[in-house]
PDB file of C-alpha atoms and ligand atoms in Angstrom:
ATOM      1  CA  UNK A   1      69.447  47.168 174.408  1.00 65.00           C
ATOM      2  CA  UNK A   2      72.974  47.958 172.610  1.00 90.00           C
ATOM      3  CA  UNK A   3      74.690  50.873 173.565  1.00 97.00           C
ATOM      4  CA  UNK A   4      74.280  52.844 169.711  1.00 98.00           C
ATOM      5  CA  UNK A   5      70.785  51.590 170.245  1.00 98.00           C
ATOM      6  CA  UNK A   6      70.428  53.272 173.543  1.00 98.00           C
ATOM      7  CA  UNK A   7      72.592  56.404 172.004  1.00 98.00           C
ATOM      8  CA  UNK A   8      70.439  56.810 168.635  1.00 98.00           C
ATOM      9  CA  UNK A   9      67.067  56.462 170.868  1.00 98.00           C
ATOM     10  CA  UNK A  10      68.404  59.358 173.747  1.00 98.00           C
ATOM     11  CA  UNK A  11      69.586  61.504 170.725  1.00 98.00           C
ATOM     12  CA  UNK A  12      66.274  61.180 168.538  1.00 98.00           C
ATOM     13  CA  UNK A  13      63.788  61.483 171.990  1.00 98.00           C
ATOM     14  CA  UNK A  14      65.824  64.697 172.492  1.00 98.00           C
ATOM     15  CA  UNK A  15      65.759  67.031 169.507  1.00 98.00           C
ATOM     16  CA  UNK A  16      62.362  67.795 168.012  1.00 98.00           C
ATOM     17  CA  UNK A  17      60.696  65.750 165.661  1.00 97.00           C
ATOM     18  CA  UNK A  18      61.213  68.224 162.687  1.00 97.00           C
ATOM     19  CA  UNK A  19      64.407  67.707 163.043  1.00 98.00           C
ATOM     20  CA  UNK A  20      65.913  64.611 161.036  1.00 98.00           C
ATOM     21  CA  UNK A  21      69.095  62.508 161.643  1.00 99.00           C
ATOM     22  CA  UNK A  22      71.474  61.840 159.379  1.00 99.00           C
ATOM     23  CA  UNK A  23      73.833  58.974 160.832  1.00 98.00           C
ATOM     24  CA  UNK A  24      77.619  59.662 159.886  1.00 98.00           C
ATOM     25  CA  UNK A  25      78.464  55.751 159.654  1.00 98.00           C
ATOM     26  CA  UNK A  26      81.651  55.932 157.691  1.00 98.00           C
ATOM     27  CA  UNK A  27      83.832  53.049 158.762  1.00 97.00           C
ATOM     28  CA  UNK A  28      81.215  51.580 160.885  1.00 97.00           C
ATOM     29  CA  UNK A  29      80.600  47.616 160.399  1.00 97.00           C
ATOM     30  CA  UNK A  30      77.474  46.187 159.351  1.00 98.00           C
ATOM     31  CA  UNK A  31      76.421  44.976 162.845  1.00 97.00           C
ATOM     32  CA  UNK A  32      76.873  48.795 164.320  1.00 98.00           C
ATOM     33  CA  UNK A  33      74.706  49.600 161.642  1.00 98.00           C
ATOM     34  CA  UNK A  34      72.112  47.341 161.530  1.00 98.00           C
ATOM     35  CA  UNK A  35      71.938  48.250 165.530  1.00 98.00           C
ATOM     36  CA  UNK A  36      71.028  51.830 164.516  1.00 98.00           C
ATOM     37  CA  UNK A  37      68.894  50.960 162.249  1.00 98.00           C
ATOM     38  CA  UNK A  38      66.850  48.731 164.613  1.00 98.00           C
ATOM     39  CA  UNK A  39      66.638  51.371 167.083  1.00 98.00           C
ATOM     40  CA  UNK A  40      65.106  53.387 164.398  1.00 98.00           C
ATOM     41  CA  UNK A  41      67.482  55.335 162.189  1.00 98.00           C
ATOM     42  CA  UNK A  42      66.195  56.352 158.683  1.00 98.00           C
ATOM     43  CA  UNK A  43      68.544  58.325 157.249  1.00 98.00           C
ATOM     44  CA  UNK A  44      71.615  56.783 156.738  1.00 98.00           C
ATOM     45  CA  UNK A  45      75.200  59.304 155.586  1.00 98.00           C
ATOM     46  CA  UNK A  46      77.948  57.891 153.996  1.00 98.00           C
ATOM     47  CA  UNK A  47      81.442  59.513 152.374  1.00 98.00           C
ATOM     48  CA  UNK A  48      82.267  57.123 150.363  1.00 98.00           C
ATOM     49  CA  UNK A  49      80.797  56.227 147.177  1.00 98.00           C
ATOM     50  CA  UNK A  50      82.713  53.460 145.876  1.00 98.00           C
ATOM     51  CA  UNK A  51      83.660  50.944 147.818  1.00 98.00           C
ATOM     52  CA  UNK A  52      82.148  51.595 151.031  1.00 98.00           C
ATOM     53  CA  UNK A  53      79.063  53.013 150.770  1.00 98.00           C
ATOM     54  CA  UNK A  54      78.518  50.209 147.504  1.00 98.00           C
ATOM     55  CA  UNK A  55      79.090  47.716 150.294  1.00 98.00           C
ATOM     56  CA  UNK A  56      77.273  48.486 152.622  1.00 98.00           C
ATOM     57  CA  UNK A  57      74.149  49.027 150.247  1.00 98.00           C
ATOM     58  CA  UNK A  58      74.615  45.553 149.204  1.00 98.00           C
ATOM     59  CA  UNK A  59      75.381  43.847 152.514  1.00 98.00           C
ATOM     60  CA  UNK A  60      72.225  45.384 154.275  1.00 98.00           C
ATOM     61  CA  UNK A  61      70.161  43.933 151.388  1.00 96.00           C
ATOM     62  CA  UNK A  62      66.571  44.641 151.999  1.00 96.00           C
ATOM     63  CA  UNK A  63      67.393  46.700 155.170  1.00 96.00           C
ATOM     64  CA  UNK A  64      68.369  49.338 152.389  1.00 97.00           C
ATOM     65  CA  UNK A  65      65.502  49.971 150.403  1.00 96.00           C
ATOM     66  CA  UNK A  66      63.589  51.405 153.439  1.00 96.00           C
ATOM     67  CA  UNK A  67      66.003  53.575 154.327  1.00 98.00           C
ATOM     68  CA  UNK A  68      67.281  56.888 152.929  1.00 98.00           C
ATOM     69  CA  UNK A  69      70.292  57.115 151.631  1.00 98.00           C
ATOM     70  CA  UNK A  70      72.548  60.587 151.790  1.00 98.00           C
ATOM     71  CA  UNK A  71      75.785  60.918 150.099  1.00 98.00           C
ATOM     72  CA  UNK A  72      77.578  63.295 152.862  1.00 98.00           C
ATOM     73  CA  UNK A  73      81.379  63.485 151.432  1.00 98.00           C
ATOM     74  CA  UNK A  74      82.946  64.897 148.426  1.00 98.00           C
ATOM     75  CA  UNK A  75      81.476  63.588 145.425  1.00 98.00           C
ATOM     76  CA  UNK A  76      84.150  62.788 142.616  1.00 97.00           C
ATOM     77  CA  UNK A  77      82.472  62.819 138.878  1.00 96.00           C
ATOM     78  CA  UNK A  78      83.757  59.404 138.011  1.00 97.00           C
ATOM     79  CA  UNK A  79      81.366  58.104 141.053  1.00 98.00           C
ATOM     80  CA  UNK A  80      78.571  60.144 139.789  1.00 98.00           C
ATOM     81  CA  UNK A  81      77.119  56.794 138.308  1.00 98.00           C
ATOM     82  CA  UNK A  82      77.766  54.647 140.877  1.00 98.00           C
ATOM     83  CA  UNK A  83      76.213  57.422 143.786  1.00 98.00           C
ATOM     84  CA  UNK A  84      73.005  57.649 141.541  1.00 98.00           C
ATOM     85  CA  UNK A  85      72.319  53.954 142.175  1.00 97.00           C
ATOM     86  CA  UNK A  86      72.431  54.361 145.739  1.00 97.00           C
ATOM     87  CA  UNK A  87      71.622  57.298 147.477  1.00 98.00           C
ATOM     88  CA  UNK A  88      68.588  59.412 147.746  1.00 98.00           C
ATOM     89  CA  UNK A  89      69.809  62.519 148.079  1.00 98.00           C
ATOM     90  CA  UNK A  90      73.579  64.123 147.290  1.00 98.00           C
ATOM     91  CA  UNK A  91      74.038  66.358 149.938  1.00 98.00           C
ATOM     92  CA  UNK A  92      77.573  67.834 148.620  1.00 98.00           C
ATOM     93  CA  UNK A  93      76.977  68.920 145.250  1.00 98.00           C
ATOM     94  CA  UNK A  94      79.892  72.251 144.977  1.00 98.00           C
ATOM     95  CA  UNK A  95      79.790  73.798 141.750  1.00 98.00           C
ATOM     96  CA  UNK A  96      76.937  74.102 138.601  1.00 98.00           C
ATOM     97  CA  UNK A  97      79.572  71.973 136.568  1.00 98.00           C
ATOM     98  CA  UNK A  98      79.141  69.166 139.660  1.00 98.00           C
ATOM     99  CA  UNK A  99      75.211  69.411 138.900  1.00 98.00           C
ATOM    100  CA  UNK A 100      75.704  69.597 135.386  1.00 98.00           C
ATOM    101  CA  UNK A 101      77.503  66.111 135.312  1.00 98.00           C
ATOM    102  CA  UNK A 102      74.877  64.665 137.697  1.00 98.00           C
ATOM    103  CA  UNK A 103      72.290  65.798 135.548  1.00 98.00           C
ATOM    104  CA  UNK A 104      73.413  63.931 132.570  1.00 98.00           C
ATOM    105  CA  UNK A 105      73.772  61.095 133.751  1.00 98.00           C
ATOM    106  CA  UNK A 106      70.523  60.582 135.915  1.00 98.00           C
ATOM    107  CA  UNK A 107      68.666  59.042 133.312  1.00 97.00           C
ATOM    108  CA  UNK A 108      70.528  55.957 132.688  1.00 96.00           C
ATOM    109  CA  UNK A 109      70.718  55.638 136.535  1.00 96.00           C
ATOM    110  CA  UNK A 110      66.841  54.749 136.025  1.00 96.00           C
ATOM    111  CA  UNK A 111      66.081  57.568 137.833  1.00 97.00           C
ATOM    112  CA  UNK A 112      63.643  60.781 136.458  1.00 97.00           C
ATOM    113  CA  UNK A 113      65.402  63.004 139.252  1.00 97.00           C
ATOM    114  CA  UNK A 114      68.203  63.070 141.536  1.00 98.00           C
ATOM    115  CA  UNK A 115      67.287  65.261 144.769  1.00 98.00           C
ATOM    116  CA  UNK A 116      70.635  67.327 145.423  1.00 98.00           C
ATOM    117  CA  UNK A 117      71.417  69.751 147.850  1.00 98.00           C
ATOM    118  CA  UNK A 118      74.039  72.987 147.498  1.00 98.00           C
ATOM    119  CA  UNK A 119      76.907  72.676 149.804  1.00 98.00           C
ATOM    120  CA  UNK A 120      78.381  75.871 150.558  1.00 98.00           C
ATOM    121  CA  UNK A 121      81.646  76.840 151.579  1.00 97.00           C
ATOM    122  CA  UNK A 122      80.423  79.060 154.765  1.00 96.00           C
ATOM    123  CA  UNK A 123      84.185  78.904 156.125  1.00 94.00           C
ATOM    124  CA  UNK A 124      85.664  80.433 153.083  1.00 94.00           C
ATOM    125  CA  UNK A 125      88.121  77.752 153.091  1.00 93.00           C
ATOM    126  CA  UNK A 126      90.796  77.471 150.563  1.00 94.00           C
ATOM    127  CA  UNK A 127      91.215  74.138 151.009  1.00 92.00           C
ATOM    128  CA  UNK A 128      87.498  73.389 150.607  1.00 94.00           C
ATOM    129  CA  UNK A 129      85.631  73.077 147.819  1.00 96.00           C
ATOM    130  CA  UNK A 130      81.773  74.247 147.702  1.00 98.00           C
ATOM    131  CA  UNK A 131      79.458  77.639 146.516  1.00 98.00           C
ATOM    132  CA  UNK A 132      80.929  80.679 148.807  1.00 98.00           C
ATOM    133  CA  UNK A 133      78.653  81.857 151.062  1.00 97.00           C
ATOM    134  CA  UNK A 134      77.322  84.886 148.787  1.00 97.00           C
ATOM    135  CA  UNK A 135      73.495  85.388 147.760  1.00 97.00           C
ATOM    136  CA  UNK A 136      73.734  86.856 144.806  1.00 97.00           C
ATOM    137  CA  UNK A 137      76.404  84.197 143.444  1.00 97.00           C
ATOM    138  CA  UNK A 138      74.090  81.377 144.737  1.00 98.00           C
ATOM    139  CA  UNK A 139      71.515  83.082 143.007  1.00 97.00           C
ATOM    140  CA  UNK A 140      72.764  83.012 139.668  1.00 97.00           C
ATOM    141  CA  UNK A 141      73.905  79.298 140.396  1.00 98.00           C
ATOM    142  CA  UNK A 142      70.186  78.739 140.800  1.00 98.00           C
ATOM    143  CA  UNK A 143      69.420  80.290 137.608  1.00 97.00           C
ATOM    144  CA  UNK A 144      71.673  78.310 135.345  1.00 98.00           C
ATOM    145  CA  UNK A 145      70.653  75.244 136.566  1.00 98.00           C
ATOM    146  CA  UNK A 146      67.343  75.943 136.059  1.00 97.00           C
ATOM    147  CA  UNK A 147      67.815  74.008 132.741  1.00 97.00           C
ATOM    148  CA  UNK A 148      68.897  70.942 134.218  1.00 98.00           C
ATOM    149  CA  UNK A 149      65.801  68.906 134.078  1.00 98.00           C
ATOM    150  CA  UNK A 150      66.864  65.635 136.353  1.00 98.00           C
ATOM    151  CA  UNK A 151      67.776  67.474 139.059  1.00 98.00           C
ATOM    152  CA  UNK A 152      66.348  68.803 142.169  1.00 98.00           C
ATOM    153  CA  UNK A 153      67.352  71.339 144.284  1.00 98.00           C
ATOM    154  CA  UNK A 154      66.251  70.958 147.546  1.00 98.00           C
ATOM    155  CA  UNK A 155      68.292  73.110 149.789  1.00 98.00           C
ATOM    156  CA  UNK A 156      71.346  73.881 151.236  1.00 98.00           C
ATOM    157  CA  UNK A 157      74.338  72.087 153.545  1.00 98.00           C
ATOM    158  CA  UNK A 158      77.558  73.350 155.617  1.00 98.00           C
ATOM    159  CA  UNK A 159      80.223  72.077 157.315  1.00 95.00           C
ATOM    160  CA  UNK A 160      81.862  75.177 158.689  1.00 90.00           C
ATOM    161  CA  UNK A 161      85.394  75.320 159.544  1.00 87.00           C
ATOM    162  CA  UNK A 162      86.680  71.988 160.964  1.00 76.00           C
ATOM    163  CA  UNK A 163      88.647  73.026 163.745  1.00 67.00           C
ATOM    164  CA  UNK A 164      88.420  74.319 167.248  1.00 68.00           C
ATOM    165  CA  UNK A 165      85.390  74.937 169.564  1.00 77.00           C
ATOM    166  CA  UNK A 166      81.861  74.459 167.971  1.00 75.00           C
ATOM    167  CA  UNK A 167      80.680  78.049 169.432  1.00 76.00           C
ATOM    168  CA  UNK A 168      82.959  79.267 166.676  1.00 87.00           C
ATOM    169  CA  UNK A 169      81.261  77.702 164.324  1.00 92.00           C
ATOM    170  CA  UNK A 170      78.045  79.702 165.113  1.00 94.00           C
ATOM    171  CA  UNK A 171      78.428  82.669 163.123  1.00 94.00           C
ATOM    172  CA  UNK A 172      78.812  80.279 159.802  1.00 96.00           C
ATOM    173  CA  UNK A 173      75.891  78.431 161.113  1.00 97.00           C
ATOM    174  CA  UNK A 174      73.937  81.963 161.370  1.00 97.00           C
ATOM    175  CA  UNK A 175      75.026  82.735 157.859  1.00 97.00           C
ATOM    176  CA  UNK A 176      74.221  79.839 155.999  1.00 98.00           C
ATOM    177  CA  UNK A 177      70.704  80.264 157.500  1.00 98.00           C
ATOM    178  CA  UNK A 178      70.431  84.117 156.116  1.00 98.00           C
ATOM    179  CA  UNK A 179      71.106  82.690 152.815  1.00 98.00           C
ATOM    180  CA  UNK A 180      68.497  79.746 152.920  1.00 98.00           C
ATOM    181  CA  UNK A 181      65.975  81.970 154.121  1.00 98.00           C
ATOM    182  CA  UNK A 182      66.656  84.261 151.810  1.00 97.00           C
ATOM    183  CA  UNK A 183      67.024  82.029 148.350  1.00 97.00           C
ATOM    184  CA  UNK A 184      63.261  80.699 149.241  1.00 95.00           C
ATOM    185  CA  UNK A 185      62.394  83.853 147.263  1.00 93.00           C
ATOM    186  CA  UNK A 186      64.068  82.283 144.398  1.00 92.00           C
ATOM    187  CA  UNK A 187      61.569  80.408 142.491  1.00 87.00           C
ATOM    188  CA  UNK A 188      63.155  78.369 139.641  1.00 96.00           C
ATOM    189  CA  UNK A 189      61.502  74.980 138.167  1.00 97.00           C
ATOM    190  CA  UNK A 190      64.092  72.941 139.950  1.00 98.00           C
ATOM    191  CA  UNK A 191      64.781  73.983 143.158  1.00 98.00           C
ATOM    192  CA  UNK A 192      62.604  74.277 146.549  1.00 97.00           C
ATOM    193  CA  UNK A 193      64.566  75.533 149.828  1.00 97.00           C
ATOM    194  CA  UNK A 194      63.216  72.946 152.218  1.00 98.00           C
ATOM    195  CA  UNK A 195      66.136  71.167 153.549  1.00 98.00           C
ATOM    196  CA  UNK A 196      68.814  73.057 155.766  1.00 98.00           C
ATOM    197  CA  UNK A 197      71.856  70.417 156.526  1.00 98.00           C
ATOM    198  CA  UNK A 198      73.868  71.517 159.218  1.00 98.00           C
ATOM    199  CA  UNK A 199      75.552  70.784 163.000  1.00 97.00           C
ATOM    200  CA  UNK A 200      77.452  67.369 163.644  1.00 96.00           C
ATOM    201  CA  UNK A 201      78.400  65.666 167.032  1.00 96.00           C
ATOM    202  CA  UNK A 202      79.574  68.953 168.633  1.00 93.00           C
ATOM    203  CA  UNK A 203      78.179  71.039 166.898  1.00 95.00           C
ATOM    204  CA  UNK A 204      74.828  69.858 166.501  1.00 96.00           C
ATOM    205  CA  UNK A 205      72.601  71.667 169.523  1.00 96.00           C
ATOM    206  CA  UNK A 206      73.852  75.191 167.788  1.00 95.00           C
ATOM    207  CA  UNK A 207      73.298  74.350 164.358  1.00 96.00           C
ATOM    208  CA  UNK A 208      69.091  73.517 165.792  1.00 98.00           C
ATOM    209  CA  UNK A 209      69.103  76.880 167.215  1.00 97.00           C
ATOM    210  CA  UNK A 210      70.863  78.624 163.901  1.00 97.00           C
ATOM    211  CA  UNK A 211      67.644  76.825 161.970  1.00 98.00           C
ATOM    212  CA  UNK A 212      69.417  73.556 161.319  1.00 98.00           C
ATOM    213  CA  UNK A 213      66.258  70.963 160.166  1.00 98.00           C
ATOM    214  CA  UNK A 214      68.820  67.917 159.152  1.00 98.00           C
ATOM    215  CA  UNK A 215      71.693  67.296 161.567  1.00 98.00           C
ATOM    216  CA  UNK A 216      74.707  64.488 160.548  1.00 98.00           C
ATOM    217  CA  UNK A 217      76.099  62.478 163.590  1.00 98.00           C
ATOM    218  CA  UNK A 218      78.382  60.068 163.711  1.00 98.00           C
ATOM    219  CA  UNK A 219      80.489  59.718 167.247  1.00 97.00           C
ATOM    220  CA  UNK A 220      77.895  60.580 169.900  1.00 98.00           C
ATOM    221  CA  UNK A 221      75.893  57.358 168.172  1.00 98.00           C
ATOM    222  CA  UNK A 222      78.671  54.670 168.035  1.00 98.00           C
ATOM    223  CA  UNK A 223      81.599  56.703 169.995  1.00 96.00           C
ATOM    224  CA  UNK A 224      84.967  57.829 168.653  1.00 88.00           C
ATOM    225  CA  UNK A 225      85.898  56.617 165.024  1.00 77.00           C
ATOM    226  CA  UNK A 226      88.024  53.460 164.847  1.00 65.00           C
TER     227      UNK A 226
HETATM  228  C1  PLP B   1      81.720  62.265 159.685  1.00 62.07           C
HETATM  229  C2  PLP B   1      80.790  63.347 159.288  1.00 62.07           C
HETATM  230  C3  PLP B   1      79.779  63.803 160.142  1.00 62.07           C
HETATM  231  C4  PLP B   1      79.584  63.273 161.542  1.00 62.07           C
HETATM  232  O1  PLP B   1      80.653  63.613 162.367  1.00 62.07           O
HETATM  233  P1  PLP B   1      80.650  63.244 163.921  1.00 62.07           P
HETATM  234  O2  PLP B   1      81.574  64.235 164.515  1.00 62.07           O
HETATM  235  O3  PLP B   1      81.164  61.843 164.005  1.00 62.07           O
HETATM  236  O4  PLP B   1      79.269  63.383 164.401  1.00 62.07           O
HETATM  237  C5  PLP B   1      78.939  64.787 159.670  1.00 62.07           C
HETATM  238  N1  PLP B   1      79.064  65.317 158.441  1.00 62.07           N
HETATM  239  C6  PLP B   1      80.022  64.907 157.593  1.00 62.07           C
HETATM  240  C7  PLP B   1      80.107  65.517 156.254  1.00 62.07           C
HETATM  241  C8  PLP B   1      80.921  63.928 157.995  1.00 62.07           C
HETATM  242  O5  PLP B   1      81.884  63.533 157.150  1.00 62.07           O
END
């Protein structure tokens, strides 16, 4: 057994089974990925639309179909069509007028809907794009897109501030959960609170105990990025 293999199984035999991995494989190769895979990875997160991600897709062939496919980096709107043809679920959709332009175009993808999730801004960063971490805003973002009729909104994901020491990163962690909880009062057509994307390599273990039910890791499976 390969070392990711060994890594993916150790990670996956110790968080709970309601819990589901994302793996971060941004520039990983084909063979590191097919190793993951084999060792039982299912959900597969990618930054890059076009051309990585539209690579890889291809070069996995029928690898790809079975597995789920989560677009986990800023989505540009001139990859919207391109990311419809590939992934399952669009993990970093930041503003109504993001979902808006999805929405549109879902229906030439071949698709009925496109599964999105909200990524909010929990950090408040300037630098960051996303919904700010405020219920009554992310309320009314639920009601407009109510009318959008290819999409669906299936909860919420965070990032939280990317520097320094992951127990800083609780409190955003904390929040994000207050609002998830909170918007599964909100019943609109098109959206169901289910999915709660948070916690990475270091930052996973607190994101499980702040409610996180999807985590995204990418260097505690194949080691430091190269
Ligand atoms: C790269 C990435 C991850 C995984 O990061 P690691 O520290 O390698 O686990 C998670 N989420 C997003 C959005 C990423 O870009």
């Amino acid at each position: 057994m390969g070392k990711i293999s060994d890594n993916y199984k150790k990670l996956r035999d110790s968080i709970k089974d309601d819990v589901n991995i994302v793996v971060a494989t941004k520039t990983r190769s084909i063979n590191e990925i097919r190793e993951v895979i084999e060792a039982g990875a299912e959900y597969i997160g990618e930054n890059y639309v076009y051309p990585e991600a539209t690579e890889k897709y291809e070069e996995l062939g029928d690898m790809s179909i079975k597995l789920k496919w989560h677009l986990i980096g800023h989505l540009q709107s001139n990859k919207i069509n391109k990311a419809l043809r590939i992934f399952d679920l669009i993990q970093t959709v930041d503003s109504v007028e993001k979902a808006v332009d999805i929405d549109k175009r879902v229906e030439n993808a071949g698709k009925i809907f496109m599964p999105i999730l909200l990524e909010i801004n929990s950090g408040k960063e300037k630098a960051k794009t996303g919904f700010m971490p405020v219920i009554k805003e992310i309320k009314k973002a639920l009601i407009t897109m109510e009318e959008l009729k290819h999409i669906e909104i299936r909860g919420l994901m965070t990032m939280g501030p990317a520097e320094g020491n992951p127990k800083n990163t609780r409190k955003y962690f904390t929040q994000t959960r207050k609002i998830f909880e909170k918007l599964k009062d909100v019943t609109t057509i098109n959206s169901k609170m289910e999915i709660l994307s948070m916690g990475m390599s270091n930052s996973y273990r607190v994101a499980m105990d702040e409610g996180s039910n999807m985590v995204r890791i990418g260097s505690l499976i194949f080691g430091e990025r190269h």
